[in-house]
Amino acid sequence: MAEIALSAKNLSVHYGAHGAVRNVSLDFAAKSVTALIGPSGCGKSTFLRSLNRMNDLIPNCKVTGEIWMKDRDINAPGTDVVAIRQKIGMVFQRPNPFHKSIYENIAYGPRYHGVKNKKKLDEIVEESLTRAALWDETKDRLHKSALALSGGQQQRLCIARSIAVKPDMILMDEPASALDPVSTAKIEELISELKREFCIVIVTHNMYQAARVSEKTAFFLTGQVVEYDSTDKMFTDPERAETSDYISGRFG
Amino acid sequence: MKAKTVDKIATGVFIGIAAFIVLLLASLLGYILVRGVSHISWQFLTSPPQTIREGGGIGPQLFNSVFLLVLTMIITIPIGIGAGIYMSEYAKPNKMTGFIRLVVEVLSSFPSIIVGLFGLLVFVNFFDFGFSLFSGALALTVFNLPLMVRITEQGLKGVPLSQKEASLALGISKWTTIRSVMLPVALPVILTGTILAAGRIFGEAAALMFTAGMSSPRLDFTNWNPLDAVSPLNPFRPAETLAVHIWKVNSEGIAPDTPEIAAGASAVLVILVLVFNLGARMLGRYVHRKFTATK
Amino acid sequence: MAKSYDRLEGKPHLTEEWVGKAYTFVCIMFLVITISSMVYFVASKGLSTFLVNGVNVGDLLTGLKWNPEADIPLFGALPFIFGSFSTSILAAIIAAPLGFCAAVFMVEIAPKFGRKYMQPVIELLAGIPSVVYGFVGLSVIVPFFRDTFPGQGIGIAAGAVVLAVMILPTITTIATDALAALPAGLKEGSYALGSTRYQTISRIVLPTTLPAQMTGIVLGIARAFGEALAVQMVIGNAPHIPHSLFESTSTLTSAITLSMGNTSMGSVHNNALWSLALILMLMTFVFVFIIRMLERRSKL
C-alpha cells in the first residue's frame, strides 16, 4: 500500500441548500497522479477546491466532513488555513500569473515564507522554472512582465510558482482546458515529471488526458463518487454501467 | 409623417442642449481665463495680499492651499485605503456592514459646511488645535474620506478574483495578498480617483472657513523650522487658502483692485483644478498601459 | 530542494493577518466614530437653543422674523428654510431637463462623441470649485439679471441658476448610467414596432428609468441644499421671504456662513445658528432616505 498524502472522509459541500458534493471519501496516494473525471456540474471542481480550503472564499458555501493530512484534520475549525495552502498548491483552469515580472511571480511565495537571501531566491527561481520546463524560454527575460508570455507558458509559470513554495501536493483544476494541443502536451509531460515528488490531483474534462497522466481515476456524478479505481481498470473494465457509459462517450 | 417630424425636432433639441452644455463649459472657462490670466504675474503669485491698497498677491494663499492638500493627503490616504480595504475584503454581508455602508453614504452627502462646523467644534475648540492648518486638514480628511473609501473599494472590486486566488493558493496570508497582489493591480483606479479627490479638496472652501481660518499671519519664507510661529511649515498656524481667499475678496474685499484679484485667483484655482483633472486622466492611462503592457 | 518551510509550526503570519484586520477595522471605525460624534455634537449644540435658551421649536420653524441681536431677539428661520428649498428645487427644475437631454444625447444619439467629448465636459463642470461658480455668478449672472429684470439681480433666481450649473453633472451622470443600463431588447422591441426614436424615448426609456432619474434629481437637490458659498455670494443675504425671484434673501447655509464667525460660542445667536445647521443635517438624512427608497425601487 502506497503512502497516503491526503484523505477525504465523508466530505460534503453545500451552496446554501444545494448540495454540490455529497459524502465523498477518497484517498490520494503520495507521488502519484489521481484524476477526477465526470460531466460538468458533477462537483469534481468543487470537491478539489475544498481540499485546500479554497471554498472558504465563497460566501454561503459550507464544507462538512474531514480531510486528513498526516495526523491532522485540516477541515476542522480553527485550522490554520494559510499554512495548509502552502502545503497544498493549486493550479487553476485559466493561467493567472501575477501582474509582476516572471522573476517576481516565482520569488513572491518563497520570500513570504521566509527566504530573504537574494542568492537563495535566485536559485529557487531557476530551479522552479527549470522543473516547469520554462527556464530556457525565460532566462533572458526574467524581469519582464509575465503577462507577455503565451498562454501555455503562463500556465507552466503558474506550476513553477506553486512548486517554488515546496508543497506536498498540487491540485490542478482543468489546467490545460484553456490551452492549445501543443501546450497541453507540454503540461501533461510536466505532470508526469512532477509526480515523482508530489501527490497530484487533477480535474479534467478530457478522458484521454486522464488516461495518459493518472495512476488512479475517480468518476463523479451528481456530487458523488460512482467509482474509484486504478486508471487502467476504470478505462478497460469499469465495474459500474454509468462509468462505462461516460467513458465511452454516451453522455456528458 | 407627423411622428417623424416630431422625432426630428426632438433630436434637434437633444443635440442643441448637448451643444449648449459644451458651450456653457467653454464660455465658463473662457470667461474665467480671459478675465483672470491677464492679472496673473510672478509678482501676483508670490506677494502677500493687501487689505486697502491695490497690488495685493496670493502668494501665501497659494502656498497654504498646496501645503494643506499635502497634509490632508498624508492623513486621508492611509485611513481611506484602510477603510476601503475593510469594506471590500473583510466586511461580512451582515447588518453591521449595512450600517457602516449607510454611515459612509450619509457622511459623503453631508454638506461641506456641516463638516466645517464640526471641525470648528471638535478640532478647533474641543481638541484646542485652534484655527490652524492642522484643524483644516482634519476637516478636509473627514470631508474626503467617504470618497477615498469608495475609490479604494471600487479599485479592489475590479481586481480579478483569479489574482487573489493565485496568491492565497500559495499559502500567503490574506493581508499580504491584499497588499502585494491586489493593491498593485487596483493602483491605476485608486491613483486616478485620488488625484480627482485632491482637485476637489483644492477647491473646497466652506469646510475651511471655520477650521483653517480666514486670516494669514505674516509668513517668513526663509524660516523653514516647522515649530516657529512665522514659519510657513508650522501646521498650527491659521491659514487662508486660495479658495477661501476668493470668497473673502468677493464678499468683503475693499481694495480698489478687488475684482481683478478675484478674477486672477479664480483663474489660478481653475487652472490648477484642470491640471489635476488632466493629470489624473493621463497618469491613469499611463499606469494602466504600464501594468497591462505586453512587451 | 531544501527542506520544506514548516509553517504548521511557527505562525508569524497569524500575527500579520491580525494586524491587517485590526488596522483596516480601526480605519473604518474612525469613520463611524467621526459621523456619530458629528451627529452628536451638531445635535446637542442645535438643540440647546430650545433646551437651554428656551426658544420655541415651532417659533423657529415658522417665524418670519430673524433678529437675534434685538432687545427682544426673534428667531424666525422660515425665510432661510424657504430660501434653501426654493433655490435648490428651482435649480433642479432647470437642471433636470438639461441633464436628461444631455444623457439621451450621450447614450442614444452620439455615443462615440458623447464618451469622448461630453463625458470630460461634464466631469470638468463637476470639478470647478464652488467659490469660482460664486465668483462667476456674482460677476456675470447678477449684473445680467440686474439689467434685464427689475430688482438688484441678486436673489433666488441668481442662486438657482448658479446651483443648476453646479448640480448638472450629478444629474447628467446618473441619467447617463440609467440609460446605458437599459437592456437593449427593450428599445429594439419599440423600434421594431415602427416607433421613432422620440417615441421610444418618451414612452419606453423615460418611464422605465424614472426612479433612477429621480435619484439623480434628489442627489442634485441635496447637493444644492447644502451648498454654501456659491449661493451666499449671489443671494443677497437679507433675512426675509422675498416678493420676487430677483430680490435679496437668505438660505440656511448663507445665514450660517455669514454669521457663525461673528458670534461668540454659547450665545443665543450662536446657538440659533447651530439649530440651522441641525436642520441642514436632518435634511441630509431625509435626502439619503429618499435616495435609498428610490434606489430600491429602481432595482425592482
PDB file of C-alpha atoms in Angstrom, chain C residues 4 39 50 55 86 172 184 187 197 212 246 290:
ATOM      1  CA  SER C   4      10.111  22.422   3.172  1.00  0.00           C
ATOM      2  CA  VAL C  39     -24.370  63.942  14.712  1.00  0.00           C
ATOM      3  CA  PHE C  50     -34.542  75.094  22.610  1.00  0.00           C
ATOM      4  CA  VAL C  55     -36.650  79.220  22.222  1.00  0.00           C
ATOM      5  CA  SER C  86     -36.795  77.406  -3.311  1.00  0.00           C
ATOM      6  CA  THR C 172     -26.372  64.011 -16.049  1.00  0.00           C
ATOM      7  CA  ALA C 184     -31.017  46.623 -25.456  1.00  0.00           C
ATOM      8  CA  LYS C 187     -35.541  49.653 -27.120  1.00  0.00           C
ATOM      9  CA  ARG C 197     -36.559  57.451 -31.522  1.00  0.00           C
ATOM     10  CA  ALA C 212     -33.142  56.319 -11.402  1.00  0.00           C
ATOM     11  CA  PHE C 246     -34.865  88.921  -8.040  1.00  0.00           C
ATOM     12  CA  ILE C 290     -35.363  59.234  -0.189  1.00  0.00           C
TER      13      ILE C 290
END
